[in-house]
mmCIF file of C-alpha atoms in Angstrom:
data_model
loop_
_atom_site.group_PDB
_atom_site.id
_atom_site.type_symbol
_atom_site.label_atom_id
_atom_site.label_comp_id
_atom_site.label_asym_id
_atom_site.label_seq_id
_atom_site.Cartn_x
_atom_site.Cartn_y
_atom_site.Cartn_z
ATOM 1 C CA MET A 1 -0.220 0.396 -0.377
ATOM 2 C CA ALA A 2 1.474 3.018 -1.088
ATOM 3 C CA ARG A 3 1.743 6.202 0.745
ATOM 4 C CA GLY A 4 0.113 6.967 4.169
ATOM 5 C CA VAL A 5 -2.128 3.750 4.027
ATOM 6 C CA VAL A 6 -6.003 2.463 4.683
ATOM 7 C CA ALA A 7 -4.389 -0.002 7.312
ATOM 8 C CA PHE A 8 -6.468 -3.510 7.937
ATOM 9 C CA ARG A 9 -4.130 -4.767 10.421
ATOM 10 C CA PHE A 10 -5.601 -7.835 12.399
ATOM 11 C CA VAL A 11 -4.912 -7.402 16.484
ATOM 12 C CA SER A 12 -5.170 -10.531 18.659
ATOM 13 C CA TRP A 13 -5.794 -10.633 22.507
ATOM 14 C CA VAL A 14 -6.511 -6.197 23.007
ATOM 15 C CA PRO A 15 -5.324 -6.491 26.765
ATOM 16 C CA ALA A 16 -7.616 -4.499 28.433
ATOM 17 C CA ALA A 17 -11.544 -5.447 29.798
ATOM 18 C CA ARG A 18 -13.693 -2.071 29.007
ATOM 19 C CA PRO A 19 -16.782 -1.581 27.264
ATOM 20 C CA ILE A 20 -15.052 0.687 23.888
ATOM 21 C CA HIS A 21 -17.317 3.938 23.478
ATOM 22 C CA ARG A 22 -20.170 4.503 21.340
ATOM 23 C CA GLY A 23 -21.326 7.577 19.482
ATOM 24 C CA PRO A 24 -24.723 8.223 20.115
ATOM 25 C CA LEU A 25 -25.352 7.788 16.440
ATOM 26 C CA ASP A 26 -24.359 4.264 16.807
ATOM 27 C CA PRO A 27 -26.674 1.892 15.429
ATOM 28 C CA ARG A 28 -25.959 -1.089 16.152
ATOM 29 C CA PRO A 29 -28.316 -3.538 18.997
ATOM 30 C CA GLY A 30 -27.063 -4.031 22.441
ATOM 31 C CA PRO A 31 -24.220 -3.820 24.620
ATOM 32 C CA PRO A 32 -21.006 -2.372 23.231
ATOM 33 C CA PRO A 33 -18.080 -4.842 22.907
ATOM 34 C CA ARG A 34 -15.365 -4.711 24.688
ATOM 35 C CA LEU A 35 -11.697 -5.223 24.325
ATOM 36 C CA GLY A 36 -10.384 -8.682 24.849
ATOM 37 C CA CYS A 37 -11.678 -10.024 21.715
ATOM 38 C CA ARG A 38 -9.904 -10.623 18.536
ATOM 39 C CA ALA A 39 -10.526 -7.759 16.712
ATOM 40 C CA MET A 40 -9.677 -6.365 13.088
ATOM 41 C CA GLU A 41 -8.043 -2.181 13.073
ATOM 42 C CA LEU A 42 -8.970 0.238 10.214
ATOM 43 C CA ARG A 43 -7.346 3.217 10.347
ATOM 44 C CA LEU A 44 -6.900 6.753 8.298
ATOM 45 C CA GLY A 45 -3.424 7.785 7.888
ATOM 46 C CA LYS A 46 -2.360 10.945 9.044
ATOM 47 C CA ARG A 47 -2.786 12.143 5.553
ATOM 48 C CA ALA A 48 -6.114 10.843 4.946
ATOM 49 C CA ASP A 49 -7.342 12.185 8.345
ATOM 50 C CA TYR A 50 -5.625 15.638 7.857
ATOM 51 C CA THR A 51 -7.457 15.689 4.357
ATOM 52 C CA VAL A 52 -10.894 14.418 5.932
ATOM 53 C CA ARG A 53 -11.055 17.060 8.638
ATOM 54 C CA ALA A 54 -9.901 19.858 5.715
ATOM 55 C CA VAL A 55 -12.535 18.927 3.619
ATOM 56 C CA LEU A 56 -15.065 18.198 6.413
ATOM 57 C CA ASP A 57 -14.221 22.318 7.740
ATOM 58 C CA LEU A 58 -15.115 23.769 3.948
ATOM 59 C CA ALA A 59 -18.514 21.110 3.851
ATOM 60 C CA ARG A 60 -19.783 22.570 7.514
ATOM 61 C CA HIS A 61 -18.378 26.233 6.127
ATOM 62 C CA ASN A 62 -20.121 25.753 2.570
ATOM 63 C CA ASP A 63 -22.371 28.461 2.384
ATOM 64 C CA GLU A 64 -20.605 31.157 3.919
ATOM 65 C CA GLY A 65 -17.650 31.914 1.260
ATOM 66 C CA ARG A 66 -13.734 31.424 1.029
ATOM 67 C CA ARG A 67 -11.975 29.746 4.032
ATOM 68 C CA LYS A 68 -8.376 30.549 5.120
ATOM 69 C CA ALA A 69 -5.953 27.800 4.849
ATOM 70 C CA ALA A 70 -5.517 29.719 8.949
ATOM 71 C CA ASP A 71 -9.251 29.294 9.722
ATOM 72 C CA ILE A 72 -9.467 25.581 8.282
ATOM 73 C CA SER A 73 -5.584 24.128 10.205
ATOM 74 C CA GLY A 74 -6.897 26.343 13.513
ATOM 75 C CA GLU A 75 -10.819 24.657 13.955
ATOM 76 C CA MET A 76 -9.821 20.738 13.004
ATOM 77 C CA ASP A 77 -6.012 21.122 14.100
ATOM 78 C CA VAL A 78 -4.177 20.131 11.239
ATOM 79 C CA PRO A 79 -0.744 21.522 11.150
ATOM 80 C CA ALA A 80 -0.866 24.699 9.018
ATOM 81 C CA SER A 81 2.292 23.601 7.122
ATOM 82 C CA TYR A 82 1.217 20.213 5.791
ATOM 83 C CA LEU A 83 -2.212 22.184 4.440
ATOM 84 C CA PRO A 84 -1.540 24.269 2.100
ATOM 85 C CA GLN A 85 0.208 20.652 -0.074
ATOM 86 C CA LEU A 86 -3.044 18.996 1.032
ATOM 87 C CA LEU A 87 -5.125 21.674 -0.497
ATOM 88 C CA ALA A 88 -3.735 21.557 -3.305
ATOM 89 C CA GLU A 89 -3.363 17.853 -4.216
ATOM 90 C CA LEU A 90 -8.101 18.943 -3.840
ATOM 91 C CA VAL A 91 -7.791 21.533 -6.645
ATOM 92 C CA ARG A 92 -5.915 19.816 -8.734
ATOM 93 C CA ALA A 93 -8.278 16.505 -7.595
ATOM 94 C CA GLY A 94 -10.998 18.855 -8.473
ATOM 95 C CA LEU A 95 -12.562 18.656 -5.303
ATOM 96 C CA VAL A 96 -11.754 22.338 -3.892
ATOM 97 C CA ARG A 97 -11.172 25.608 -5.789
ATOM 98 C CA SER A 98 -8.727 28.508 -4.782
ATOM 99 C CA VAL A 99 -8.302 31.998 -4.758
ATOM 100 C CA ALA A 100 -5.158 33.873 -4.525
ATOM 101 C CA GLY A 101 -4.522 37.338 -2.408
ATOM 102 C CA ARG A 102 -6.218 39.119 0.365
ATOM 103 C CA LYS A 103 -9.828 37.720 0.098
ATOM 104 C CA GLY A 104 -8.738 34.751 -1.693
ATOM 105 C CA GLY A 105 -9.681 31.402 0.462
ATOM 106 C CA TYR A 106 -10.770 27.854 -0.705
ATOM 107 C CA THR A 107 -14.363 26.999 -0.628
ATOM 108 C CA LEU A 108 -15.603 23.129 -2.575
ATOM 109 C CA ALA A 109 -16.306 22.707 -6.053
ATOM 110 C CA ARG A 110 -19.162 20.915 -5.772
ATOM 111 C CA HIS A 111 -22.241 20.446 -3.552
ATOM 112 C CA PRO A 112 -21.381 19.153 -0.086
ATOM 113 C CA ALA A 113 -23.823 16.202 -0.920
ATOM 114 C CA ASP A 114 -22.442 15.585 -4.552
ATOM 115 C CA ILE A 115 -18.410 14.433 -2.536
ATOM 116 C CA THR A 116 -17.693 11.581 -1.180
ATOM 117 C CA LEU A 117 -15.551 10.205 1.520
ATOM 118 C CA LEU A 118 -13.638 7.779 -0.721
ATOM 119 C CA GLU A 119 -13.336 9.661 -3.567
ATOM 120 C CA VAL A 120 -11.332 12.304 -0.702
ATOM 121 C CA ILE A 121 -9.811 9.155 0.810
ATOM 122 C CA GLU A 122 -8.554 8.117 -2.313
ATOM 123 C CA VAL A 123 -6.977 12.064 -3.601
ATOM 124 C CA ALA A 124 -5.052 11.641 -0.278
ATOM 125 C CA GLU A 125 -3.859 8.531 -0.001
ATOM 126 C CA GLY A 126 -4.512 6.712 -3.025
ATOM 127 C CA ALA A 127 -7.001 3.914 -4.433
ATOM 128 C CA ILE A 128 -8.553 1.880 -1.473
ATOM 129 C CA THR A 129 -6.569 -1.510 -2.445
ATOM 130 C CA SER A 130 -4.725 -4.427 -0.727
ATOM 131 C CA THR A 131 -1.860 -5.487 -2.398
ATOM 132 C CA GLU A 132 -0.312 -7.546 -0.162
ATOM 133 C CA CYS A 133 -1.529 -11.015 0.260
ATOM 134 C CA VAL A 134 -3.448 -11.853 3.823
ATOM 135 C CA LEU A 135 -2.681 -15.330 3.488
ATOM 136 C CA ARG A 136 0.996 -15.319 2.908
ATOM 137 C CA GLY A 137 2.702 -12.359 2.638
ATOM 138 C CA GLY A 138 4.116 -10.832 0.291
ATOM 139 C CA PRO A 139 2.758 -9.314 -3.051
ATOM 140 C CA CYS A 140 -0.392 -10.880 -4.120
ATOM 141 C CA ARG A 141 -0.665 -13.504 -6.905
ATOM 142 C CA TRP A 142 -3.491 -13.315 -9.013
ATOM 143 C CA ASP A 143 -2.439 -16.081 -11.158
ATOM 144 C CA ASP A 144 -1.952 -18.065 -8.052
ATOM 145 C CA ALA A 145 -4.711 -17.005 -5.531
ATOM 146 C CA CYS A 146 -5.056 -17.983 -1.532
ATOM 147 C CA ALA A 147 -7.982 -19.089 0.370
ATOM 148 C CA ILE A 148 -8.522 -15.589 1.606
ATOM 149 C CA HIS A 149 -8.341 -13.849 -1.539
ATOM 150 C CA ASP A 150 -12.196 -13.413 -2.479
ATOM 151 C CA PRO A 151 -13.937 -13.177 1.026
ATOM 152 C CA TRP A 152 -10.963 -10.174 1.332
ATOM 153 C CA LEU A 153 -11.130 -8.592 -2.531
ATOM 154 C CA ARG A 154 -15.563 -8.281 -0.823
ATOM 155 C CA ALA A 155 -14.833 -6.394 2.048
ATOM 156 C CA GLN A 156 -12.545 -4.796 -0.212
ATOM 157 C CA GLU A 157 -15.255 -3.643 -2.449
ATOM 158 C CA ALA A 158 -17.847 -3.663 0.101
ATOM 159 C CA LEU A 159 -15.686 -0.738 1.773
ATOM 160 C CA ARG A 160 -15.836 1.297 -1.150
ATOM 161 C CA ARG A 161 -19.347 0.897 -1.370
ATOM 162 C CA SER A 162 -20.299 2.509 1.810
ATOM 163 C CA LEU A 163 -17.623 5.272 1.623
ATOM 164 C CA SER A 164 -19.202 6.055 -2.143
ATOM 165 C CA ALA A 165 -22.104 6.510 -0.680
ATOM 166 C CA THR A 166 -20.792 8.663 2.164
ATOM 167 C CA SER A 167 -21.053 12.288 1.232
ATOM 168 C CA PHE A 168 -19.895 14.824 3.398
ATOM 169 C CA ALA A 169 -23.022 17.079 3.586
ATOM 170 C CA GLU A 170 -24.239 13.734 5.799
ATOM 171 C CA ILE A 171 -20.535 13.650 8.040
ATOM 172 C CA ALA A 172 -20.921 17.243 8.295
ATOM 173 C CA GLU A 173 -24.678 16.846 9.314
ATOM 174 C CA ILE A 174 -23.469 14.184 11.802
ATOM 175 C CA ASP A 175 -20.349 16.319 12.906
ATOM 176 C CA ALA A 176 -22.871 19.144 13.868
ATOM 177 C CA ALA A 177 -25.137 17.207 15.781
ATOM 178 C CA LEU A 178 -22.602 15.438 17.908
ATOM 179 C CA GLU A 179 -20.524 19.298 18.242
ATOM 180 C CA ALA A 180 -24.563 20.184 19.382
ATOM 181 C CA ALA A 181 -24.600 17.180 21.988
ATOM 182 C CA ASP A 182 -21.238 18.115 23.729
ATOM 183 C CA ARG A 183 -22.561 21.491 24.877
#
């Protein structure tokens, strides 16, 4: 996996037995799972994390005009020295518009409902696909597929479908609701 990575990692026994916190919008029924069981960790690399934060800020302020990089950085806790690189990639990908100068700044190039989480993550990290064999390690050999090959491909496709079905309008709405609940 090149660049930052959307990482899949199997974690064997996690060393605590306290409940995992669930947010108010968690749709899963029943009590939260407990640590101490086999788990699979799914996380974004820093590059994708910061890029998602930047787009979320622009989505939340979509009706307010241009946003300065310093405002995005301060509000979303993205390093000010790194943010211009991320925004430049988003501009090159056609997801963000930029205007230079004193009255310049950044805006989304499309409505937040038309920008998906998958698009933004793939701008930051590249395509979300595993090129490493889950069972054997090393590169995936398409000509000699392992026993986990097809189920793993289906899991990757399910992840891609879920991320592509999630818009930044939805994410901004959930983020605003969580922020309001914290007050």
